[in-house]
GROMACS .gro file of C-alpha atoms in nm:
model
  259
    1ARG     CA    1  -4.126   3.847  -4.623
    2GLY     CA    2  -4.339   3.939  -4.351
    3LEU     CA    3  -4.528   3.564  -4.352
    4ALA     CA    4  -4.195   3.423  -4.426
    5SER     CA    5  -4.050   3.581  -4.139
    6TRP     CA    6  -4.328   3.453  -3.922
    7ARG     CA    7  -4.286   3.077  -3.765
    8SER     CA    8  -4.599   2.959  -3.641
    9PRO     CA    9  -4.493   2.714  -3.348
   10MET     CA   10  -4.515   2.382  -3.461
   11PRO     CA   11  -4.849   2.140  -3.349
   12TRP     CA   12  -4.763   1.923  -3.055
   13PRO     CA   13  -4.770   1.562  -3.210
   14PHE     CA   14  -4.530   1.683  -3.431
   15ARG     CA   15  -4.282   1.877  -3.192
   16ARG     CA   16  -3.962   1.722  -3.070
   17PRO     CA   17  -3.985   1.623  -2.669
   18PRO     CA   18  -3.752   1.819  -2.465
   19PRO     CA   19  -3.408   1.594  -2.448
   20PRO     CA   20  -3.452   1.335  -2.078
   21PRO     CA   21  -3.210   1.467  -1.779
   22PRO     CA   22  -2.853   1.339  -1.748
   23PRO     CA   23  -2.863   1.028  -1.574
   24ALA     CA   24  -2.687   1.125  -1.209
   25ASP     CA   25  -2.363   1.015  -1.150
   26PRO     CA   26  -2.345   0.738  -0.881
   27ALA     CA   27  -2.043   0.905  -0.688
   28VAL     CA   28  -2.191   1.203  -0.695
   29GLU     CA   29  -2.481   1.016  -0.542
   30ILE     CA   30  -2.274   0.812  -0.269
   31ALA     CA   31  -2.003   1.113  -0.196
   32PRO     CA   32  -2.238   1.257   0.084
   33VAL     CA   33  -2.261   0.940   0.249
   34LEU     CA   34  -1.901   0.795   0.184
   35VAL     CA   35  -1.815   1.167   0.387
   36ALA     CA   36  -2.040   1.078   0.643
   37ILE     CA   37  -1.938   0.755   0.691
   38LEU     CA   38  -1.558   0.878   0.704
   39CYS     CA   39  -1.643   1.114   0.931
   40CYS     CA   40  -1.839   0.894   1.219
   41TRP     CA   41  -1.497   0.693   1.211
   42CYS     CA   42  -1.245   0.986   1.158
   43ILE     CA   43  -1.331   1.213   1.373
   44PRO     CA   44  -1.349   0.960   1.714
   45LEU     CA   45  -0.995   0.816   1.530
   46LEU     CA   46  -0.890   1.168   1.567
   47LEU     CA   47  -0.986   1.236   1.900
   48TYR     CA   48  -0.829   0.932   1.996
   49LEU     CA   49  -0.507   0.943   1.880
   50ALA     CA   50  -0.485   1.299   2.004
   51ALA     CA   51  -0.560   1.167   2.380
   52ALA     CA   52  -0.282   0.834   2.268
   53ALA     CA   53  -0.104   1.088   2.140
   54ARG     CA   54   0.064   1.171   2.517
   55ARG     CA   55   0.150   0.806   2.609
   56GLY     CA   56   0.332   0.768   2.257
   57LEU     CA   57   0.073   0.586   2.042
   58ALA     CA   58   0.100   0.858   1.781
   59ARG     CA   59   0.471   0.783   1.731
   60ALA     CA   60   0.448   0.411   1.763
   61LEU     CA   61   0.183   0.400   1.513
   62VAL     CA   62   0.439   0.619   1.265
   63VAL     CA   63   0.660   0.403   1.329
   64GLU     CA   64   0.497   0.101   1.263
   65ALA     CA   65   0.393   0.248   0.931
   66LEU     CA   66   0.726   0.414   0.853
   67GLY     CA   67   0.962   0.060   0.929
   68SER     CA   68   0.679  -0.135   0.717
   69PHE     CA   69   0.692   0.072   0.436
   70ALA     CA   70   1.044   0.037   0.437
   71PHE     CA   71   1.116  -0.336   0.505
   72LYS     CA   72   0.857  -0.431   0.242
   73LEU     CA   73   1.020  -0.185  -0.050
   74PHE     CA   74   1.358  -0.288   0.041
   75VAL     CA   75   1.253  -0.624   0.028
   76HIS     CA   76   1.044  -0.632  -0.306
   77ALA     CA   77   1.335  -0.416  -0.475
   78ALA     CA   78   1.585  -0.687  -0.370
   79ILE     CA   79   1.273  -0.943  -0.563
   80VAL     CA   80   1.276  -0.702  -0.855
   81GLY     CA   81   1.682  -0.640  -0.896
   82SER     CA   82   1.705  -1.009  -0.863
   83ALA     CA   83   1.493  -1.037  -1.152
   84TRP     CA   84   1.658  -0.738  -1.364
   85CYS     CA   85   1.998  -0.939  -1.344
   86ALA     CA   86   1.816  -1.255  -1.475
   87LEU     CA   87   1.905  -1.462  -1.127
   88GLY     CA   88   1.806  -1.827  -1.150
   89GLY     CA   89   1.493  -1.908  -0.889
   90ASP     CA   90   1.792  -2.031  -0.565
   91ALA     CA   91   2.007  -1.692  -0.626
   92THR     CA   92   1.672  -1.504  -0.609
   93ALA     CA   93   1.542  -1.666  -0.275
   94ALA     CA   94   1.887  -1.605  -0.137
   95VAL     CA   95   1.890  -1.244  -0.208
   96VAL     CA   96   1.537  -1.155  -0.025
   97GLN     CA   97   1.673  -1.380   0.228
   98ALA     CA   98   1.995  -1.190   0.301
   99THR     CA   99   1.745  -0.871   0.274
  100VAL     CA  100   1.548  -0.985   0.553
  101TRP     CA  101   1.780  -1.106   0.729
  102LEU     CA  102   1.957  -0.759   0.750
  103LEU     CA  103   1.627  -0.542   0.782
  104ILE     CA  104   1.539  -0.754   1.107
  105VAL     CA  105   1.938  -0.717   1.254
  106LEU     CA  106   1.951  -0.337   1.129
  107LEU     CA  107   1.552  -0.267   1.108
  108ALA     CA  108   1.331  -0.419   1.340
  109PHE     CA  109   1.522  -0.420   1.679
  110PRO     CA  110   1.639  -0.079   1.673
  111SER     CA  111   1.319   0.052   1.594
  112GLY     CA  112   1.141  -0.159   1.852
  113ALA     CA  113   0.892  -0.190   1.616
  114PHE     CA  114   0.711  -0.526   1.520
  115LEU     CA  115   0.655  -0.460   1.077
  116ASN     CA  116   0.456  -0.817   1.186
  117SER     CA  117   0.092  -0.825   1.199
  118ALA     CA  118   0.120  -1.157   1.329
  119ILE     CA  119   0.358  -1.065   1.618
  120THR     CA  120   0.129  -0.807   1.677
  121LEU     CA  121  -0.163  -1.005   1.708
  122ALA     CA  122   0.055  -1.295   1.942
  123ALA     CA  123   0.151  -0.979   2.173
  124CYS     CA  124  -0.200  -0.859   2.255
  125ALA     CA  125  -0.286  -1.234   2.259
  126ALA     CA  126  -0.015  -1.191   2.538
  127GLY     CA  127  -0.165  -0.921   2.743
  128LYS     CA  128   0.173  -0.727   2.635
  129LEU     CA  129  -0.062  -0.461   2.395
  130ALA     CA  130  -0.382  -0.328   2.394
  131GLN     CA  131  -0.665  -0.479   2.164
  132SER     CA  132  -0.712  -0.103   2.018
  133ASP     CA  133  -0.333  -0.057   1.989
  134ALA     CA  134  -0.300  -0.358   1.855
  135VAL     CA  135  -0.598  -0.261   1.543
  136LEU     CA  136  -0.416   0.072   1.495
  137TYR     CA  137  -0.114  -0.108   1.442
  138ILE     CA  138  -0.172  -0.389   1.179
  139GLY     CA  139  -0.383  -0.082   1.057
  140ALA     CA  140  -0.028   0.109   1.038
  141GLN     CA  141   0.186  -0.202   0.914
  142PHE     CA  142  -0.116  -0.258   0.629
  143ALA     CA  143  -0.080   0.139   0.529
  144GLY     CA  144   0.279   0.157   0.510
  145SER     CA  145   0.299  -0.207   0.301
  146ALA     CA  146   0.031  -0.062   0.048
  147VAL     CA  147   0.258   0.237   0.024
  148ALA     CA  148   0.572   0.029  -0.043
  149VAL     CA  149   0.418  -0.181  -0.325
  150GLU     CA  150   0.285   0.131  -0.463
  151ALA     CA  151   0.576   0.296  -0.520
  152ILE     CA  152   0.748  -0.012  -0.661
  153ARG     CA  153   0.537  -0.034  -0.900
  154ALA     CA  154   0.580   0.372  -1.034
  155LEU     CA  155   0.983   0.304  -0.978
  156ALA     CA  156   0.979  -0.049  -1.157
  157PRO     CA  157   1.007  -0.153  -1.496
  158LEU     CA  158   0.668  -0.254  -1.633
  159ASP     CA  159   0.855  -0.617  -1.769
  160LEU     CA  160   0.985  -0.674  -1.435
  161HIS     CA  161   0.644  -0.623  -1.276
  162GLY     CA  162   0.579  -1.010  -1.307
  163ALA     CA  163   0.834  -1.094  -1.078
  164ILE     CA  164   0.626  -0.949  -0.778
  165GLY     CA  165   0.299  -1.149  -0.640
  166PRO     CA  166   0.136  -1.290  -0.414
  167PRO     CA  167   0.229  -1.600  -0.196
  168PRO     CA  168   0.097  -1.949  -0.396
  169PRO     CA  169  -0.197  -2.066  -0.378
  170ALA     CA  170  -0.261  -2.348  -0.139
  171GLU     CA  171  -0.162  -2.658  -0.261
  172GLY     CA  172  -0.426  -2.949  -0.116
  173SER     CA  173  -0.689  -2.869   0.118
  174TYR     CA  174  -0.777  -2.612   0.289
  175SER     CA  175  -0.735  -2.730   0.600
  176SER     CA  176  -0.342  -2.853   0.608
  177ALA     CA  177  -0.271  -2.489   0.398
  178ILE     CA  178  -0.390  -2.299   0.708
  179LEU     CA  179  -0.230  -2.528   0.971
  180HIS     CA  180   0.100  -2.499   0.781
  181GLU     CA  181   0.105  -2.151   0.797
  182ALA     CA  182  -0.046  -2.168   1.141
  183LEU     CA  183   0.216  -2.364   1.256
  184PHE     CA  184   0.563  -2.143   1.125
  185ALA     CA  185   0.355  -1.791   1.182
  186GLY     CA  186   0.297  -1.926   1.522
  187ALA     CA  187   0.668  -2.038   1.582
  188ASN     CA  188   0.780  -1.705   1.471
  189CYS     CA  189   0.577  -1.528   1.722
  190LEU     CA  190   0.708  -1.723   1.975
  191LEU     CA  191   1.012  -1.686   1.886
  192ALA     CA  192   0.954  -1.301   1.905
  193LEU     CA  193   0.793  -1.240   2.202
  194ASN     CA  194   1.029  -1.496   2.389
  195SER     CA  195   1.332  -1.342   2.213
  196SER     CA  196   1.478  -1.209   2.532
  197ALA     CA  197   1.555  -1.566   2.645
  198LEU     CA  198   1.832  -1.565   2.351
  199GLY     CA  199   2.064  -1.383   2.579
  200THR     CA  200   2.382  -1.199   2.391
  201GLY     CA  201   2.302  -1.176   2.009
  202THR     CA  202   1.978  -1.118   2.009
  203PRO     CA  203   1.902  -0.948   1.696
  204LEU     CA  204   2.130  -1.178   1.532
  205LYS     CA  205   1.967  -1.491   1.665
  206VAL     CA  206   1.640  -1.427   1.630
  207ALA     CA  207   1.783  -1.267   1.241
  208THR     CA  208   1.918  -1.646   1.177
  209ILE     CA  209   1.589  -1.833   1.324
  210VAL     CA  210   1.336  -1.630   1.079
  211ILE     CA  211   1.554  -1.684   0.736
  212LEU     CA  212   1.557  -2.101   0.857
  213LEU     CA  213   1.159  -2.144   0.928
  214ILE     CA  214   1.131  -1.952   0.625
  215ARG     CA  215   1.414  -2.131   0.398
  216ILE     CA  216   1.274  -2.490   0.590
  217GLY     CA  217   0.818  -2.405   0.555
  218GLY     CA  218   0.860  -2.118   0.316
  219ALA     CA  219   0.517  -1.976   0.520
  220CYS     CA  220   0.439  -1.616   0.471
  221MET     CA  221   0.432  -1.539   0.834
  222ASP     CA  222   0.268  -1.186   0.797
  223PRO     CA  223  -0.059  -1.117   0.702
  224SER     CA  224   0.046  -0.748   0.574
  225ALA     CA  225   0.347  -0.893   0.324
  226ALA     CA  226   0.083  -1.134   0.220
  227PHE     CA  227  -0.098  -0.831   0.154
  228ALA     CA  228   0.151  -0.620  -0.027
  229GLY     CA  229   0.226  -0.882  -0.313
  230ALA     CA  230  -0.147  -0.933  -0.354
  231LEU     CA  231  -0.216  -0.560  -0.432
  232PHE     CA  232   0.084  -0.541  -0.673
  233ALA     CA  233  -0.013  -0.832  -0.869
  234GLY     CA  234  -0.398  -0.778  -0.837
  235ARG     CA  235  -0.499  -1.146  -0.711
  236TYR     CA  236  -0.593  -1.261  -0.377
  237THR     CA  237  -0.655  -1.602  -0.393
  238ASP     CA  238  -0.635  -1.747  -0.037
  239LEU     CA  239  -0.526  -1.366   0.130
  240VAL     CA  240  -0.783  -1.413   0.393
  241GLU     CA  241  -0.870  -1.790   0.355
  242VAL     CA  242  -0.526  -1.875   0.464
  243TYR     CA  243  -0.308  -1.630   0.453
  244CYS     CA  244  -0.430  -1.445   0.710
  245VAL     CA  245  -0.686  -1.666   0.924
  246GLY     CA  246  -0.374  -1.929   0.919
  247ALA     CA  247  -0.126  -1.672   1.085
  248ALA     CA  248  -0.397  -1.516   1.289
  249LEU     CA  249  -0.498  -1.833   1.433
  250GLY     CA  250  -0.107  -1.912   1.469
  251ALA     CA  251   0.001  -1.608   1.676
  252ILE     CA  252  -0.348  -1.611   1.912
  253ALA     CA  253  -0.204  -1.912   1.978
  254ALA     CA  254   0.172  -1.833   2.026
  255GLY     CA  255   0.052  -1.536   2.246
  256THR     CA  256  -0.150  -1.742   2.433
  257LEU     CA  257   0.099  -1.981   2.576
  258SER     CA  258   0.302  -1.679   2.609
  259ARG     CA  259   0.094  -1.541   2.880
   0.00000   0.00000   0.00000
């Protein structure tokens, strides 16, 4: 019994090696770097917003974010509702355009917000908005648009998700697609920057002209709207090359002409 209870250690060649240490989690390794980057950007941003709140910038950013959220939410809800009712392509387009018309009249003008990244950039190019403020405005618009499509994703039935997507891929050459987007985005920006010249009934006139531009050209005319559809579908074809670059070129040209 004494011999049986005694166990001698196994010789080294036959001893089982210790298990290797578990691999390091990349997320844990990169977390301090991300925290440092966020602190480097967020702390100056918060200080800037705190100083800007005295001149109403913080309120304006909230209005841009909430307005963009509401605008994209109702537009995409109209698309999903049309798909649920099994409306055809023409009927769906009419419903969405009527929704856009109502939102311009009832939301964009009463709030005084831009709600459109191209128009924001045009106002900056025209000298009506500081460059730092324009960057924050556009960020708020993209953030509001992203939250809107994620809300639609959570609320809409899965079988209707296919109705929402990014703008169609560019047809023909990239140069022609960029020029097409630039022309119509520029026209839309010129309309927004000079809407006061339309006199009485400005919201109704502007909304009607915007719908005509949509029907005639079929252009997106708003990078944040293109981003919202691309984010929902996970397809980013031509988002930057056409719908961001083209709209930006048209917006800068419109702002320069409106100086």
